[in-house]
Amino acid sequence: MQKIWAEVDRYFCDWVAPSVAGDELDAAVAANKKAGLPAIDVTRLQGKFLDFLVRVSGARSVLEIGTLGGYSTIWLARALPEGGRVVTLEFDPHHAKTATENLRKAGVLDRVEILVGRAIDSLPTLEHSAATPFDLIFIDADKESYTEYLEWALKLSRVGTVIVADNVVQEGKVVDAECPDPMVQGVRRFTERLAAQPRLSATVLQTVGMKGYDGFALAVVVQ
Ligand code: SAH
Ligand code: DHB
Ligand code: MG
């Protein structure tokens, strides 16, 4: 199935999110590879989905947990209206440095703030920030901490805030309660918390494509 998923991904990508000459998104992927970062960014079509979420929600203030080389950050930042801002959290200084360079080259560094450190330490500093409440929050760092990130996302939200979490399907392993993979157990705990949280209305969108089989959890703060 992987072959057809990748082909279809490419087909739609070429129509709705094509690379252009001198494309800074492609350049960021190349720079990440050169810098030795893992190739675990969102796909191009998924990046366009983040663009869609920013625009449809009218977000002006976005929080991202897990920057890597800033590929998804570029998508989020480019979709913002004039004056919009992204705060993005990254643990690894080498990733953050690579992201800074990619964001500069993409012309969006002026609207992005990268906070370097463990997300769990940076999140409390945002409670009294001018960026809070965030309009859209993208959770994409260590899966083991997704439940904590969800609690923080709620603290930094208002009614209407959109919360998105990547990688909740884990190639289908999410349904295996006995799976020893801590990432799978992380997304399972996250799913339980998401479902039990009365302030959220949530759903899950399974995805296939060049990055395999995975999915996004999508939630909106309702109270
Ligand atoms: N959003 C990126 C991909 C993020 S990959 C994109 O789609 O382009 C996950 C990132 O989270 C990695 O860069 C990793 O270093 C970072 N990370 C892992 N644990 C973290 C933690 N505890 N706090 C902050 N960042 C963390
Ligand atoms: C991994 C992390 C991600 O955010 C992702 O989209 C894919 C893989 C990982 O840690 O393996
Ligand atoms: Mg991810």
PDB file of C-alpha atoms and ligand atoms in Angstrom:
ATOM      1  CA  MET A   1       0.000   0.000   0.000  1.00  0.00           C
ATOM      2  CA  GLN A   2       2.887   2.339   0.757  1.00  0.00           C
ATOM      3  CA  LYS A   3       3.666   2.802  -2.943  1.00  0.00           C
ATOM      4  CA  ILE A   4       0.158   3.946  -3.879  1.00  0.00           C
ATOM      5  CA  TRP A   5      -0.081   6.156  -0.764  1.00  0.00           C
ATOM      6  CA  ALA A   6       3.150   7.908  -1.781  1.00  0.00           C
ATOM      7  CA  GLU A   7       2.038   8.221  -5.424  1.00  0.00           C
ATOM      8  CA  VAL A   8      -1.307   9.737  -4.457  1.00  0.00           C
ATOM      9  CA  ASP A   9       0.421  12.043  -1.969  1.00  0.00           C
ATOM     10  CA  ARG A  10       2.721  13.230  -4.788  1.00  0.00           C
ATOM     11  CA  TYR A  11      -0.216  13.619  -7.199  1.00  0.00           C
ATOM     12  CA  PHE A  12      -2.250  15.891  -4.921  1.00  0.00           C
ATOM     13  CA  CYS A  13       0.831  17.680  -3.668  1.00  0.00           C
ATOM     14  CA  ASP A  14       1.808  18.573  -7.243  1.00  0.00           C
ATOM     15  CA  TRP A  15      -1.628  20.144  -7.724  1.00  0.00           C
ATOM     16  CA  VAL A  16      -2.333  21.906  -4.452  1.00  0.00           C
ATOM     17  CA  ALA A  17       1.084  22.460  -2.860  1.00  0.00           C
ATOM     18  CA  PRO A  18       3.678  22.347  -5.669  1.00  0.00           C
ATOM     19  CA  SER A  19       7.339  23.209  -5.162  1.00  0.00           C
ATOM     20  CA  VAL A  20       8.338  26.411  -6.891  1.00  0.00           C
ATOM     21  CA  ALA A  21      11.806  27.347  -8.136  1.00  0.00           C
ATOM     22  CA  GLY A  22      13.979  28.379  -5.186  1.00  0.00           C
ATOM     23  CA  ASP A  23      11.408  26.909  -2.801  1.00  0.00           C
ATOM     24  CA  GLU A  24      12.449  27.635   0.805  1.00  0.00           C
ATOM     25  CA  LEU A  25      10.440  24.659   2.088  1.00  0.00           C
ATOM     26  CA  ASP A  26      12.504  22.266  -0.052  1.00  0.00           C
ATOM     27  CA  ALA A  27      15.625  24.171   0.999  1.00  0.00           C
ATOM     28  CA  ALA A  28      14.731  23.630   4.663  1.00  0.00           C
ATOM     29  CA  VAL A  29      14.357  19.870   4.108  1.00  0.00           C
ATOM     30  CA  ALA A  30      17.778  19.814   2.386  1.00  0.00           C
ATOM     31  CA  ALA A  31      19.368  21.911   5.145  1.00  0.00           C
ATOM     32  CA  ASN A  32      17.937  19.600   7.817  1.00  0.00           C
ATOM     33  CA  LYS A  33      19.403  16.581   6.056  1.00  0.00           C
ATOM     34  CA  LYS A  34      22.782  18.284   5.792  1.00  0.00           C
ATOM     35  CA  ALA A  35      22.657  19.168   9.491  1.00  0.00           C
ATOM     36  CA  GLY A  36      21.901  15.538  10.378  1.00  0.00           C
ATOM     37  CA  LEU A  37      18.350  16.139  11.654  1.00  0.00           C
ATOM     38  CA  PRO A  38      15.930  13.193  11.446  1.00  0.00           C
ATOM     39  CA  ALA A  39      13.516  13.377   8.486  1.00  0.00           C
ATOM     40  CA  ILE A  40      10.397  13.400  10.647  1.00  0.00           C
ATOM     41  CA  ASP A  41       8.883  16.728   9.614  1.00  0.00           C
ATOM     42  CA  VAL A  42       5.290  16.835   8.429  1.00  0.00           C
ATOM     43  CA  THR A  43       4.904  16.090   4.708  1.00  0.00           C
ATOM     44  CA  ARG A  44       4.301  18.887   2.248  1.00  0.00           C
ATOM     45  CA  LEU A  45       0.609  18.031   1.968  1.00  0.00           C
ATOM     46  CA  GLN A  46       0.345  17.920   5.785  1.00  0.00           C
ATOM     47  CA  GLY A  47       2.090  21.299   5.923  1.00  0.00           C
ATOM     48  CA  LYS A  48      -0.633  22.586   3.621  1.00  0.00           C
ATOM     49  CA  PHE A  49      -3.147  21.131   6.081  1.00  0.00           C
ATOM     50  CA  LEU A  50      -1.555  23.208   8.866  1.00  0.00           C
ATOM     51  CA  ASP A  51      -1.846  26.227   6.556  1.00  0.00           C
ATOM     52  CA  PHE A  52      -5.534  25.384   6.135  1.00  0.00           C
ATOM     53  CA  LEU A  53      -6.077  25.143   9.895  1.00  0.00           C
ATOM     54  CA  VAL A  54      -4.408  28.497  10.538  1.00  0.00           C
ATOM     55  CA  ARG A  55      -6.510  30.207   7.883  1.00  0.00           C
ATOM     56  CA  VAL A  56      -9.848  28.580   8.663  1.00  0.00           C
ATOM     57  CA  SER A  57      -9.450  29.306  12.384  1.00  0.00           C
ATOM     58  CA  GLY A  58      -8.352  32.892  11.712  1.00  0.00           C
ATOM     59  CA  ALA A  59      -5.394  32.275  14.023  1.00  0.00           C
ATOM     60  CA  ARG A  60      -3.079  35.173  14.794  1.00  0.00           C
ATOM     61  CA  SER A  61      -1.177  33.550  17.657  1.00  0.00           C
ATOM     62  CA  VAL A  62       0.161  30.014  17.193  1.00  0.00           C
ATOM     63  CA  LEU A  63       2.052  27.730  19.580  1.00  0.00           C
ATOM     64  CA  GLU A  64       4.096  24.812  18.269  1.00  0.00           C
ATOM     65  CA  ILE A  65       5.611  22.194  20.583  1.00  0.00           C
ATOM     66  CA  GLY A  66       8.481  20.512  18.705  1.00  0.00           C
ATOM     67  CA  THR A  67      10.263  22.675  16.109  1.00  0.00           C
ATOM     68  CA  LEU A  68      12.864  20.304  14.611  1.00  0.00           C
ATOM     69  CA  GLY A  69      14.247  22.301  11.622  1.00  0.00           C
ATOM     70  CA  GLY A  70      11.230  24.575  11.407  1.00  0.00           C
ATOM     71  CA  TYR A  71       9.587  22.959   8.373  1.00  0.00           C
ATOM     72  CA  SER A  72       6.117  22.923   9.937  1.00  0.00           C
ATOM     73  CA  THR A  73       6.894  26.299  11.521  1.00  0.00           C
ATOM     74  CA  ILE A  74       7.364  27.825   8.056  1.00  0.00           C
ATOM     75  CA  TRP A  75       3.956  26.493   6.999  1.00  0.00           C
ATOM     76  CA  LEU A  76       2.298  27.871  10.137  1.00  0.00           C
ATOM     77  CA  ALA A  77       4.061  31.249   9.906  1.00  0.00           C
ATOM     78  CA  ARG A  78       3.309  31.753   6.211  1.00  0.00           C
ATOM     79  CA  ALA A  79      -0.406  31.158   6.748  1.00  0.00           C
ATOM     80  CA  LEU A  80      -0.670  33.895   9.383  1.00  0.00           C
ATOM     81  CA  PRO A  81      -2.183  37.286   8.679  1.00  0.00           C
ATOM     82  CA  GLU A  82      -0.088  40.453   8.993  1.00  0.00           C
ATOM     83  CA  GLY A  83       1.051  40.824  12.597  1.00  0.00           C
ATOM     84  CA  GLY A  84       0.560  37.129  13.400  1.00  0.00           C
ATOM     85  CA  ARG A  85       3.093  35.261  15.546  1.00  0.00           C
ATOM     86  CA  VAL A  86       4.340  31.722  16.156  1.00  0.00           C
ATOM     87  CA  VAL A  87       6.006  30.627  19.385  1.00  0.00           C
ATOM     88  CA  THR A  88       7.779  27.299  18.886  1.00  0.00           C
ATOM     89  CA  LEU A  89       9.423  25.119  21.533  1.00  0.00           C
ATOM     90  CA  GLU A  90      12.510  22.992  20.916  1.00  0.00           C
ATOM     91  CA  PHE A  91      14.663  21.025  23.300  1.00  0.00           C
ATOM     92  CA  ASP A  92      17.722  20.445  21.069  1.00  0.00           C
ATOM     93  CA  PRO A  93      19.918  23.560  20.499  1.00  0.00           C
ATOM     94  CA  HIS A  94      21.253  22.128  17.223  1.00  0.00           C
ATOM     95  CA  HIS A  95      17.705  21.684  15.911  1.00  0.00           C
ATOM     96  CA  ALA A  96      16.814  25.204  17.066  1.00  0.00           C
ATOM     97  CA  LYS A  97      19.875  26.686  15.342  1.00  0.00           C
ATOM     98  CA  THR A  98      19.060  24.867  12.094  1.00  0.00           C
ATOM     99  CA  ALA A  99      15.443  26.044  12.359  1.00  0.00           C
ATOM    100  CA  THR A 100      16.521  29.648  12.921  1.00  0.00           C
ATOM    101  CA  GLU A 101      18.540  29.577   9.706  1.00  0.00           C
ATOM    102  CA  ASN A 102      15.690  27.925   7.757  1.00  0.00           C
ATOM    103  CA  LEU A 103      13.155  30.430   9.072  1.00  0.00           C
ATOM    104  CA  ARG A 104      15.444  33.325   8.190  1.00  0.00           C
ATOM    105  CA  LYS A 105      15.867  32.030   4.633  1.00  0.00           C
ATOM    106  CA  ALA A 106      12.092  31.560   4.347  1.00  0.00           C
ATOM    107  CA  GLY A 107      11.595  35.197   5.390  1.00  0.00           C
ATOM    108  CA  VAL A 108       9.466  34.428   8.456  1.00  0.00           C
ATOM    109  CA  LEU A 109      11.970  34.669  11.315  1.00  0.00           C
ATOM    110  CA  ASP A 110      10.559  38.086  12.275  1.00  0.00           C
ATOM    111  CA  ARG A 111       7.222  36.480  13.192  1.00  0.00           C
ATOM    112  CA  VAL A 112       8.609  33.421  14.998  1.00  0.00           C
ATOM    113  CA  GLU A 113      10.032  33.045  18.484  1.00  0.00           C
ATOM    114  CA  ILE A 114      11.947  29.824  19.241  1.00  0.00           C
ATOM    115  CA  LEU A 115      12.182  28.943  22.920  1.00  0.00           C
ATOM    116  CA  VAL A 116      15.064  26.526  23.440  1.00  0.00           C
ATOM    117  CA  GLY A 117      14.703  24.060  26.297  1.00  0.00           C
ATOM    118  CA  ARG A 118      12.412  21.286  27.482  1.00  0.00           C
ATOM    119  CA  ALA A 119       8.881  22.203  26.467  1.00  0.00           C
ATOM    120  CA  ILE A 120       7.651  21.364  29.951  1.00  0.00           C
ATOM    121  CA  ASP A 121       9.944  24.128  31.307  1.00  0.00           C
ATOM    122  CA  SER A 122       9.076  26.692  28.603  1.00  0.00           C
ATOM    123  CA  LEU A 123       5.296  26.243  28.783  1.00  0.00           C
ATOM    124  CA  PRO A 124       4.857  27.836  32.254  1.00  0.00           C
ATOM    125  CA  THR A 125       6.733  30.948  31.039  1.00  0.00           C
ATOM    126  CA  LEU A 126       3.995  31.469  28.429  1.00  0.00           C
ATOM    127  CA  GLU A 127       1.173  31.753  30.954  1.00  0.00           C
ATOM    128  CA  HIS A 128       1.563  35.516  31.290  1.00  0.00           C
ATOM    129  CA  SER A 129       2.919  36.152  27.787  1.00  0.00           C
ATOM    130  CA  ALA A 130       1.278  38.561  25.325  1.00  0.00           C
ATOM    131  CA  ALA A 131       1.002  35.601  22.909  1.00  0.00           C
ATOM    132  CA  THR A 132      -1.480  33.881  25.271  1.00  0.00           C
ATOM    133  CA  PRO A 133      -4.193  32.765  24.761  1.00  0.00           C
ATOM    134  CA  PHE A 134      -3.074  31.008  21.604  1.00  0.00           C
ATOM    135  CA  ASP A 135      -5.552  30.554  18.762  1.00  0.00           C
ATOM    136  CA  LEU A 136      -3.966  27.343  17.479  1.00  0.00           C
ATOM    137  CA  ILE A 137      -1.623  24.896  19.206  1.00  0.00           C
ATOM    138  CA  PHE A 138       0.320  22.210  17.319  1.00  0.00           C
ATOM    139  CA  ILE A 139       1.679  19.413  19.535  1.00  0.00           C
ATOM    140  CA  ASP A 140       4.492  17.490  17.816  1.00  0.00           C
ATOM    141  CA  ALA A 141       7.325  16.879  20.317  1.00  0.00           C
ATOM    142  CA  ASP A 142       8.024  13.760  22.446  1.00  0.00           C
ATOM    143  CA  LYS A 143       4.937  11.553  22.410  1.00  0.00           C
ATOM    144  CA  GLU A 144       5.600  10.401  25.996  1.00  0.00           C
ATOM    145  CA  SER A 145       4.678  13.908  27.226  1.00  0.00           C
ATOM    146  CA  TYR A 146       1.599  14.518  25.057  1.00  0.00           C
ATOM    147  CA  THR A 147      -0.802  14.403  28.037  1.00  0.00           C
ATOM    148  CA  GLU A 148       1.191  17.110  29.848  1.00  0.00           C
ATOM    149  CA  TYR A 149       1.263  19.159  26.651  1.00  0.00           C
ATOM    150  CA  LEU A 150      -2.507  18.799  26.373  1.00  0.00           C
ATOM    151  CA  GLU A 151      -2.958  20.127  29.922  1.00  0.00           C
ATOM    152  CA  TRP A 152      -0.714  23.093  29.111  1.00  0.00           C
ATOM    153  CA  ALA A 153      -2.469  23.672  25.802  1.00  0.00           C
ATOM    154  CA  LEU A 154      -5.738  24.009  27.749  1.00  0.00           C
ATOM    155  CA  LYS A 155      -4.172  26.465  30.196  1.00  0.00           C
ATOM    156  CA  LEU A 156      -2.927  28.586  27.306  1.00  0.00           C
ATOM    157  CA  SER A 157      -6.255  28.491  25.414  1.00  0.00           C
ATOM    158  CA  ARG A 158      -9.571  30.303  25.127  1.00  0.00           C
ATOM    159  CA  VAL A 159     -12.927  29.000  23.909  1.00  0.00           C
ATOM    160  CA  GLY A 160     -12.407  28.372  20.192  1.00  0.00           C
ATOM    161  CA  THR A 161      -8.696  27.535  20.358  1.00  0.00           C
ATOM    162  CA  VAL A 162      -7.788  24.703  17.988  1.00  0.00           C
ATOM    163  CA  ILE A 163      -5.467  21.997  19.342  1.00  0.00           C
ATOM    164  CA  VAL A 164      -3.781  19.646  16.858  1.00  0.00           C
ATOM    165  CA  ALA A 165      -1.527  16.711  17.755  1.00  0.00           C
ATOM    166  CA  ASP A 166       0.615  14.813  15.237  1.00  0.00           C
ATOM    167  CA  ASN A 167       1.416  11.092  15.148  1.00  0.00           C
ATOM    168  CA  VAL A 168      -1.485   9.705  17.151  1.00  0.00           C
ATOM    169  CA  VAL A 169      -1.926   6.588  14.990  1.00  0.00           C
ATOM    170  CA  GLN A 170       1.648   5.257  14.998  1.00  0.00           C
ATOM    171  CA  GLU A 171       1.090   2.923  11.994  1.00  0.00           C
ATOM    172  CA  GLY A 172      -1.953   1.519  13.761  1.00  0.00           C
ATOM    173  CA  LYS A 173      -0.007   0.435  16.828  1.00  0.00           C
ATOM    174  CA  VAL A 174      -2.174   2.786  18.897  1.00  0.00           C
ATOM    175  CA  VAL A 175      -4.829   0.075  19.236  1.00  0.00           C
ATOM    176  CA  ASP A 176      -2.377  -2.331  20.910  1.00  0.00           C
ATOM    177  CA  ALA A 177      -2.666  -1.863  24.673  1.00  0.00           C
ATOM    178  CA  GLU A 178       0.339  -4.148  25.227  1.00  0.00           C
ATOM    179  CA  CYS A 179       2.645  -2.352  22.777  1.00  0.00           C
ATOM    180  CA  PRO A 180       5.988  -1.778  24.545  1.00  0.00           C
ATOM    181  CA  ASP A 181       6.825   1.320  22.465  1.00  0.00           C
ATOM    182  CA  PRO A 182       6.708   4.345  24.828  1.00  0.00           C
ATOM    183  CA  MET A 183       5.561   6.585  21.963  1.00  0.00           C
ATOM    184  CA  VAL A 184       2.530   4.344  21.455  1.00  0.00           C
ATOM    185  CA  GLN A 185       1.769   4.318  25.186  1.00  0.00           C
ATOM    186  CA  GLY A 186       2.169   8.115  25.130  1.00  0.00           C
ATOM    187  CA  VAL A 187      -0.431   8.614  22.421  1.00  0.00           C
ATOM    188  CA  ARG A 188      -2.761   6.106  24.110  1.00  0.00           C
ATOM    189  CA  ARG A 189      -2.635   8.081  27.405  1.00  0.00           C
ATOM    190  CA  PHE A 190      -3.114  11.281  25.395  1.00  0.00           C
ATOM    191  CA  THR A 191      -6.187   9.865  23.637  1.00  0.00           C
ATOM    192  CA  GLU A 192      -7.773   8.879  26.962  1.00  0.00           C
ATOM    193  CA  ARG A 193      -7.162  12.338  28.382  1.00  0.00           C
ATOM    194  CA  LEU A 194      -8.471  14.003  25.236  1.00  0.00           C
ATOM    195  CA  ALA A 195     -11.671  11.967  25.406  1.00  0.00           C
ATOM    196  CA  ALA A 196     -12.187  12.623  29.129  1.00  0.00           C
ATOM    197  CA  GLN A 197     -11.650  16.376  28.883  1.00  0.00           C
ATOM    198  CA  PRO A 198     -15.046  18.120  28.984  1.00  0.00           C
ATOM    199  CA  ARG A 199     -13.553  21.412  27.754  1.00  0.00           C
ATOM    200  CA  LEU A 200     -12.696  19.820  24.389  1.00  0.00           C
ATOM    201  CA  SER A 201     -14.606  18.553  21.392  1.00  0.00           C
ATOM    202  CA  ALA A 202     -12.212  16.222  19.595  1.00  0.00           C
ATOM    203  CA  THR A 203     -11.819  13.971  16.587  1.00  0.00           C
ATOM    204  CA  VAL A 204      -9.024  12.047  14.862  1.00  0.00           C
ATOM    205  CA  LEU A 205      -8.062  12.141  11.209  1.00  0.00           C
ATOM    206  CA  GLN A 206      -6.091   9.113  10.009  1.00  0.00           C
ATOM    207  CA  THR A 207      -3.546   9.930   7.309  1.00  0.00           C
ATOM    208  CA  VAL A 208      -1.581   7.959   4.731  1.00  0.00           C
ATOM    209  CA  GLY A 209       1.060   9.275   2.355  1.00  0.00           C
ATOM    210  CA  MET A 210       4.772   9.372   1.728  1.00  0.00           C
ATOM    211  CA  LYS A 211       5.382   9.276   5.476  1.00  0.00           C
ATOM    212  CA  GLY A 212       3.346   6.089   5.896  1.00  0.00           C
ATOM    213  CA  TYR A 213       0.277   5.598   8.075  1.00  0.00           C
ATOM    214  CA  ASP A 214      -0.391   8.011  10.925  1.00  0.00           C
ATOM    215  CA  GLY A 215      -2.911  10.624  12.002  1.00  0.00           C
ATOM    216  CA  PHE A 216      -3.767  13.914  13.630  1.00  0.00           C
ATOM    217  CA  ALA A 217      -5.911  14.454  16.705  1.00  0.00           C
ATOM    218  CA  LEU A 218      -7.988  17.614  16.222  1.00  0.00           C
ATOM    219  CA  ALA A 219      -9.774  19.372  19.044  1.00  0.00           C
ATOM    220  CA  VAL A 220     -11.470  22.656  19.733  1.00  0.00           C
ATOM    221  CA  VAL A 221     -11.882  24.239  23.158  1.00  0.00           C
ATOM    222  CA  VAL A 222     -15.624  24.509  23.816  1.00  0.00           C
ATOM    223  CA  GLN A 223     -15.740  25.755  27.419  1.00  0.00           C
TER     224      GLN A 223
HETATM  225  N1  SAH B   1       7.138  19.942  13.939  1.00  0.00           N
HETATM  226  C1  SAH B   1       8.331  19.478  13.216  1.00  0.00           C
HETATM  227  C2  SAH B   1       8.762  18.097  13.658  1.00  0.00           C
HETATM  228  C3  SAH B   1       9.054  17.977  15.128  1.00  0.00           C
HETATM  229  S1  SAH B   1       9.941  16.507  15.491  1.00  0.00           S
HETATM  230  C4  SAH B   1       8.007  19.465  11.723  1.00  0.00           C
HETATM  231  O1  SAH B   1       6.973  18.879  11.370  1.00  0.00           O
HETATM  232  O2  SAH B   1       8.776  20.016  10.927  1.00  0.00           O
HETATM  233  C5  SAH B   1       9.959  16.583  17.233  1.00  0.00           C
HETATM  234  C6  SAH B   1      10.899  17.624  17.817  1.00  0.00           C
HETATM  235  O3  SAH B   1      10.592  17.719  19.203  1.00  0.00           O
HETATM  236  C7  SAH B   1      12.397  17.272  17.712  1.00  0.00           C
HETATM  237  O4  SAH B   1      13.121  18.334  17.154  1.00  0.00           O
HETATM  238  C8  SAH B   1      12.812  17.060  19.160  1.00  0.00           C
HETATM  239  O5  SAH B   1      14.142  17.501  19.459  1.00  0.00           O
HETATM  240  C9  SAH B   1      11.805  17.904  19.906  1.00  0.00           C
HETATM  241  N2  SAH B   1      11.616  17.497  21.304  1.00  0.00           N
HETATM  242  C10 SAH B   1      11.674  16.239  21.817  1.00  0.00           C
HETATM  243  N3  SAH B   1      11.455  16.252  23.129  1.00  0.00           N
HETATM  244  C11 SAH B   1      11.254  17.552  23.464  1.00  0.00           C
HETATM  245  C12 SAH B   1      10.986  18.219  24.698  1.00  0.00           C
HETATM  246  N4  SAH B   1      10.880  17.554  25.836  1.00  0.00           N
HETATM  247  N5  SAH B   1      10.826  19.560  24.666  1.00  0.00           N
HETATM  248  C13 SAH B   1      10.927  20.243  23.499  1.00  0.00           C
HETATM  249  N6  SAH B   1      11.181  19.673  22.324  1.00  0.00           N
HETATM  250  C14 SAH B   1      11.349  18.342  22.302  1.00  0.00           C
HETATM  251  C1  DHB B   2       8.738  10.829  15.126  1.00  0.00           C
HETATM  252  C2  DHB B   2       8.294  12.051  15.581  1.00  0.00           C
HETATM  253  C3  DHB B   2       7.397  12.782  14.823  1.00  0.00           C
HETATM  254  O1  DHB B   2       6.906  13.976  15.242  1.00  0.00           O
HETATM  255  C4  DHB B   2       6.959  12.307  13.604  1.00  0.00           C
HETATM  256  O2  DHB B   2       6.058  13.064  12.905  1.00  0.00           O
HETATM  257  C5  DHB B   2       7.413  11.086  13.136  1.00  0.00           C
HETATM  258  C6  DHB B   2       8.312  10.340  13.896  1.00  0.00           C
HETATM  259  C7  DHB B   2       9.698  10.044  15.948  1.00  0.00           C
HETATM  260  O3  DHB B   2      10.077  10.525  17.022  1.00  0.00           O
HETATM  261  O4  DHB B   2      10.086   8.970  15.508  1.00  0.00           O
HETATM  262 MG    MG B   3       5.274  14.629  14.036  1.00  0.00          MG
END
